[in-house]
Amino acid sequence: MALDADILLDRRRLKKSVFRWRVVAAIAVLAVILIGLAGTGLNKGVFGTLGPRIVEVTIEGVITEDPYLLDALAAVEEDSDVVGVIVHINSPG
C-alpha cells in the first residue's frame, strides 16, 4: 500500500510541474508575439518604431501600374523613420 501512496504523490507533483511549464510556455509565446509586432513593416507597432530604418522593395515580372505597390511606396514616402529605400527589380522589360 505504501507504494500506491508514493505513486499518487509523484503524480500530483508531476501535474503541478507540467502546469507550471505550460504557464511559462504560454507567457513565452505571448512575449515573442508582442516583440514580433513591435515596429515591423510600415506599421508603428505596439511599442512604436524601432528608429530609423531602410526599406527594401522587390519588383518582379513585367512592370505595370500596381495599386498595391503604389500605396506601399506612398506609405514609405510619408514615413518619417525611413531613411533610405533599396529597390530590387527583376523584370524582362
Short mmCIF file of N, CA and C in Angstrom, two decimals:
data_model
loop_
_atom_site.label_atom_id
_atom_site.label_comp_id
_atom_site.label_asym_id
_atom_site.label_seq_id
_atom_site.Cartn_x
_atom_site.Cartn_y
_atom_site.Cartn_z
N MET A 1 0.80 -1.20 0.00
CA MET A 1 0.00 0.00 0.00
C MET A 1 0.85 1.27 0.00
N ALA A 2 2.00 1.24 0.65
CA ALA A 2 2.87 2.41 0.70
C ALA A 2 3.32 2.80 -0.70
N LEU A 3 3.49 1.82 -1.55
CA LEU A 3 3.90 2.09 -2.92
C LEU A 3 2.82 2.88 -3.66
N ASP A 4 1.58 2.55 -3.45
CA ASP A 4 0.49 3.27 -4.10
C ASP A 4 0.43 4.73 -3.66
N ALA A 5 0.66 4.98 -2.39
CA ALA A 5 0.65 6.36 -1.88
C ALA A 5 1.80 7.16 -2.50
N ASP A 6 2.97 6.54 -2.63
CA ASP A 6 4.10 7.23 -3.24
C ASP A 6 3.83 7.55 -4.71
N ILE A 7 3.21 6.63 -5.39
CA ILE A 7 2.88 6.86 -6.80
C ILE A 7 1.89 8.01 -6.93
N LEU A 8 0.89 8.05 -6.06
CA LEU A 8 -0.09 9.14 -6.12
C LEU A 8 0.56 10.49 -5.82
N LEU A 9 1.47 10.53 -4.86
CA LEU A 9 2.16 11.78 -4.55
C LEU A 9 3.04 12.22 -5.72
N ASP A 10 3.71 11.28 -6.36
CA ASP A 10 4.54 11.61 -7.52
C ASP A 10 3.69 12.15 -8.67
N ARG A 11 2.54 11.55 -8.89
CA ARG A 11 1.64 12.02 -9.95
C ARG A 11 1.16 13.44 -9.67
N ARG A 12 0.87 13.72 -8.40
CA ARG A 12 0.40 15.05 -8.02
C ARG A 12 1.50 16.09 -8.27
N ARG A 13 2.74 15.76 -7.89
CA ARG A 13 3.87 16.67 -8.12
C ARG A 13 4.11 16.87 -9.62
N LEU A 14 3.99 15.80 -10.38
CA LEU A 14 4.20 15.89 -11.81
C LEU A 14 3.13 16.77 -12.47
N LYS A 15 1.89 16.66 -12.03
CA LYS A 15 0.82 17.50 -12.58
C LYS A 15 1.10 18.98 -12.31
N LYS A 16 1.55 19.29 -11.09
CA LYS A 16 1.87 20.68 -10.76
C LYS A 16 3.03 21.18 -11.62
N SER A 17 4.02 20.34 -11.81
CA SER A 17 5.18 20.72 -12.61
C SER A 17 4.79 20.97 -14.07
N VAL A 18 3.97 20.10 -14.62
CA VAL A 18 3.52 20.26 -16.01
C VAL A 18 2.70 21.53 -16.15
N PHE A 19 1.85 21.82 -15.20
CA PHE A 19 1.04 23.04 -15.24
C PHE A 19 1.94 24.27 -15.23
N ARG A 20 2.95 24.27 -14.37
CA ARG A 20 3.88 25.42 -14.31
C ARG A 20 4.59 25.61 -15.64
N TRP A 21 5.06 24.53 -16.27
CA TRP A 21 5.75 24.65 -17.55
C TRP A 21 4.81 25.14 -18.65
N ARG A 22 3.56 24.74 -18.59
CA ARG A 22 2.59 25.23 -19.59
C ARG A 22 2.37 26.72 -19.44
N VAL A 23 2.28 27.20 -18.21
CA VAL A 23 2.11 28.64 -17.97
C VAL A 23 3.33 29.40 -18.47
N VAL A 24 4.52 28.90 -18.17
CA VAL A 24 5.75 29.55 -18.62
C VAL A 24 5.82 29.57 -20.15
N ALA A 25 5.44 28.47 -20.78
CA ALA A 25 5.45 28.41 -22.24
C ALA A 25 4.45 29.39 -22.85
N ALA A 26 3.27 29.51 -22.25
CA ALA A 26 2.26 30.44 -22.76
C ALA A 26 2.75 31.88 -22.64
N ILE A 27 3.38 32.21 -21.54
CA ILE A 27 3.93 33.56 -21.36
C ILE A 27 5.04 33.83 -22.37
N ALA A 28 5.88 32.84 -22.61
CA ALA A 28 6.97 33.00 -23.58
C ALA A 28 6.42 33.21 -24.99
N VAL A 29 5.39 32.48 -25.36
CA VAL A 29 4.78 32.64 -26.69
C VAL A 29 4.18 34.03 -26.83
N LEU A 30 3.49 34.51 -25.82
CA LEU A 30 2.92 35.86 -25.87
C LEU A 30 4.01 36.91 -25.98
N ALA A 31 5.10 36.73 -25.27
CA ALA A 31 6.21 37.69 -25.34
C ALA A 31 6.81 37.72 -26.74
N VAL A 32 6.98 36.57 -27.35
CA VAL A 32 7.53 36.51 -28.70
C VAL A 32 6.59 37.19 -29.69
N ILE A 33 5.29 36.99 -29.54
CA ILE A 33 4.32 37.62 -30.43
C ILE A 33 4.36 39.14 -30.27
N LEU A 34 4.40 39.63 -29.05
CA LEU A 34 4.45 41.08 -28.83
C LEU A 34 5.73 41.69 -29.38
N ILE A 35 6.85 41.01 -29.20
CA ILE A 35 8.11 41.52 -29.73
C ILE A 35 8.08 41.50 -31.25
N GLY A 36 7.46 40.48 -31.82
CA GLY A 36 7.35 40.39 -33.27
C GLY A 36 6.48 41.49 -33.87
N LEU A 37 5.50 41.96 -33.12
CA LEU A 37 4.61 43.01 -33.62
C LEU A 37 5.17 44.41 -33.40
N ALA A 38 6.24 44.53 -32.66
CA ALA A 38 6.78 45.84 -32.29
C ALA A 38 7.55 46.46 -33.46
N GLY A 39 6.94 47.40 -34.13
CA GLY A 39 7.63 48.19 -35.13
C GLY A 39 8.02 47.43 -36.38
N THR A 40 7.26 46.44 -36.80
CA THR A 40 7.60 45.71 -38.01
C THR A 40 6.89 46.32 -39.20
N GLY A 41 7.49 46.21 -40.34
CA GLY A 41 6.87 46.69 -41.57
C GLY A 41 6.65 48.19 -41.54
N LEU A 42 5.54 48.61 -42.11
CA LEU A 42 5.22 50.03 -42.16
C LEU A 42 4.34 50.46 -41.00
N ASN A 43 3.87 49.52 -40.20
CA ASN A 43 3.03 49.86 -39.06
C ASN A 43 3.90 50.33 -37.91
N LYS A 44 3.34 51.19 -37.09
CA LYS A 44 4.08 51.68 -35.93
C LYS A 44 4.26 50.61 -34.88
N GLY A 45 3.38 49.62 -34.84
CA GLY A 45 3.53 48.51 -33.91
C GLY A 45 2.99 48.84 -32.54
N VAL A 46 3.09 47.89 -31.65
CA VAL A 46 2.57 48.03 -30.30
C VAL A 46 3.42 48.99 -29.49
N PHE A 47 4.74 48.91 -29.63
CA PHE A 47 5.66 49.71 -28.83
C PHE A 47 6.26 50.86 -29.61
N GLY A 48 5.68 51.24 -30.72
CA GLY A 48 6.24 52.30 -31.54
C GLY A 48 7.25 51.74 -32.53
N THR A 49 8.04 52.64 -33.13
CA THR A 49 9.00 52.20 -34.12
C THR A 49 10.33 51.86 -33.46
N LEU A 50 11.17 51.21 -34.21
CA LEU A 50 12.49 50.84 -33.71
C LEU A 50 13.54 51.85 -34.14
N GLY A 51 13.14 53.00 -34.63
CA GLY A 51 14.08 54.03 -35.04
C GLY A 51 14.22 54.09 -36.55
N PRO A 52 15.22 54.84 -37.02
CA PRO A 52 15.43 54.98 -38.46
C PRO A 52 15.68 53.62 -39.12
N ARG A 53 15.14 53.46 -40.32
CA ARG A 53 15.31 52.17 -41.00
C ARG A 53 15.34 52.37 -42.51
N ILE A 54 15.84 51.33 -43.18
CA ILE A 54 15.91 51.30 -44.64
C ILE A 54 14.88 50.28 -45.11
N VAL A 55 14.08 50.65 -46.11
CA VAL A 55 13.03 49.79 -46.63
C VAL A 55 13.55 49.12 -47.90
N GLU A 56 13.28 47.82 -48.03
CA GLU A 56 13.68 47.07 -49.22
C GLU A 56 12.42 46.72 -50.01
N VAL A 57 12.39 47.11 -51.30
CA VAL A 57 11.25 46.86 -52.17
C VAL A 57 11.71 45.96 -53.31
N THR A 58 10.97 44.87 -53.55
CA THR A 58 11.28 43.95 -54.65
C THR A 58 10.17 44.02 -55.69
N ILE A 59 10.56 44.27 -56.94
CA ILE A 59 9.61 44.32 -58.05
C ILE A 59 10.02 43.23 -59.02
N GLU A 60 9.10 42.29 -59.27
CA GLU A 60 9.39 41.17 -60.17
C GLU A 60 8.34 41.10 -61.27
N GLY A 61 8.77 40.61 -62.42
CA GLY A 61 7.85 40.44 -63.54
C GLY A 61 7.74 41.71 -64.36
N VAL A 62 6.75 41.72 -65.23
CA VAL A 62 6.51 42.89 -66.08
C VAL A 62 6.05 44.04 -65.20
N ILE A 63 6.67 45.18 -65.42
CA ILE A 63 6.33 46.34 -64.59
C ILE A 63 5.06 46.97 -65.15
N THR A 64 4.03 46.98 -64.31
CA THR A 64 2.75 47.59 -64.67
C THR A 64 2.33 48.49 -63.52
N GLU A 65 1.22 49.16 -63.69
CA GLU A 65 0.71 50.03 -62.64
C GLU A 65 -0.01 49.17 -61.60
N ASP A 66 0.66 48.92 -60.49
CA ASP A 66 0.14 48.07 -59.43
C ASP A 66 -0.33 48.95 -58.28
N PRO A 67 -1.64 49.01 -58.01
CA PRO A 67 -2.14 49.88 -56.94
C PRO A 67 -1.55 49.53 -55.57
N TYR A 68 -1.35 48.25 -55.31
CA TYR A 68 -0.80 47.84 -54.01
C TYR A 68 0.62 48.38 -53.85
N LEU A 69 1.43 48.26 -54.90
CA LEU A 69 2.81 48.74 -54.85
C LEU A 69 2.84 50.26 -54.72
N LEU A 70 1.97 50.94 -55.45
CA LEU A 70 1.92 52.40 -55.36
C LEU A 70 1.52 52.86 -53.97
N ASP A 71 0.55 52.18 -53.35
CA ASP A 71 0.14 52.53 -51.99
C ASP A 71 1.28 52.28 -51.00
N ALA A 72 1.99 51.17 -51.18
CA ALA A 72 3.10 50.85 -50.29
C ALA A 72 4.21 51.89 -50.42
N LEU A 73 4.53 52.29 -51.66
CA LEU A 73 5.57 53.31 -51.86
C LEU A 73 5.14 54.66 -51.30
N ALA A 74 3.85 54.98 -51.40
CA ALA A 74 3.35 56.24 -50.82
C ALA A 74 3.47 56.21 -49.30
N ALA A 75 3.19 55.05 -48.70
CA ALA A 75 3.34 54.93 -47.24
C ALA A 75 4.79 55.06 -46.83
N VAL A 76 5.70 54.52 -47.64
CA VAL A 76 7.13 54.65 -47.34
C VAL A 76 7.54 56.11 -47.43
N GLU A 77 7.03 56.81 -48.43
CA GLU A 77 7.37 58.23 -48.60
C GLU A 77 6.90 59.07 -47.41
N GLU A 78 5.74 58.73 -46.86
CA GLU A 78 5.18 59.51 -45.75
C GLU A 78 5.80 59.16 -44.40
N ASP A 79 6.44 58.01 -44.29
CA ASP A 79 7.00 57.56 -43.01
C ASP A 79 8.30 58.31 -42.73
N SER A 80 8.32 59.07 -41.65
CA SER A 80 9.49 59.88 -41.32
C SER A 80 10.66 59.05 -40.79
N ASP A 81 10.43 57.81 -40.40
CA ASP A 81 11.50 56.96 -39.88
C ASP A 81 12.30 56.28 -40.99
N VAL A 82 11.81 56.32 -42.23
CA VAL A 82 12.52 55.70 -43.35
C VAL A 82 13.61 56.66 -43.82
N VAL A 83 14.86 56.17 -43.79
CA VAL A 83 15.99 57.00 -44.21
C VAL A 83 16.53 56.58 -45.58
N GLY A 84 16.06 55.45 -46.11
CA GLY A 84 16.53 55.00 -47.41
C GLY A 84 15.63 53.91 -47.96
N VAL A 85 15.72 53.73 -49.29
CA VAL A 85 14.93 52.70 -49.96
C VAL A 85 15.87 51.95 -50.91
N ILE A 86 15.86 50.62 -50.80
CA ILE A 86 16.60 49.76 -51.72
C ILE A 86 15.56 49.09 -52.61
N VAL A 87 15.72 49.26 -53.93
CA VAL A 87 14.76 48.70 -54.87
C VAL A 87 15.45 47.60 -55.68
N HIS A 88 14.90 46.38 -55.61
CA HIS A 88 15.37 45.26 -56.42
C HIS A 88 14.36 45.07 -57.55
N ILE A 89 14.85 45.16 -58.80
CA ILE A 89 13.95 45.00 -59.95
C ILE A 89 14.42 43.79 -60.76
N ASN A 90 13.51 42.82 -60.94
CA ASN A 90 13.76 41.65 -61.77
C ASN A 90 12.66 41.62 -62.82
N SER A 91 12.92 42.27 -63.95
CA SER A 91 11.87 42.43 -64.96
C SER A 91 12.45 42.19 -66.36
N PRO A 92 11.66 41.56 -67.23
CA PRO A 92 12.12 41.39 -68.60
C PRO A 92 12.02 42.69 -69.41
N GLY A 93 11.33 43.66 -68.86
CA GLY A 93 11.23 44.93 -69.57
C GLY A 93 9.94 45.63 -69.28
#
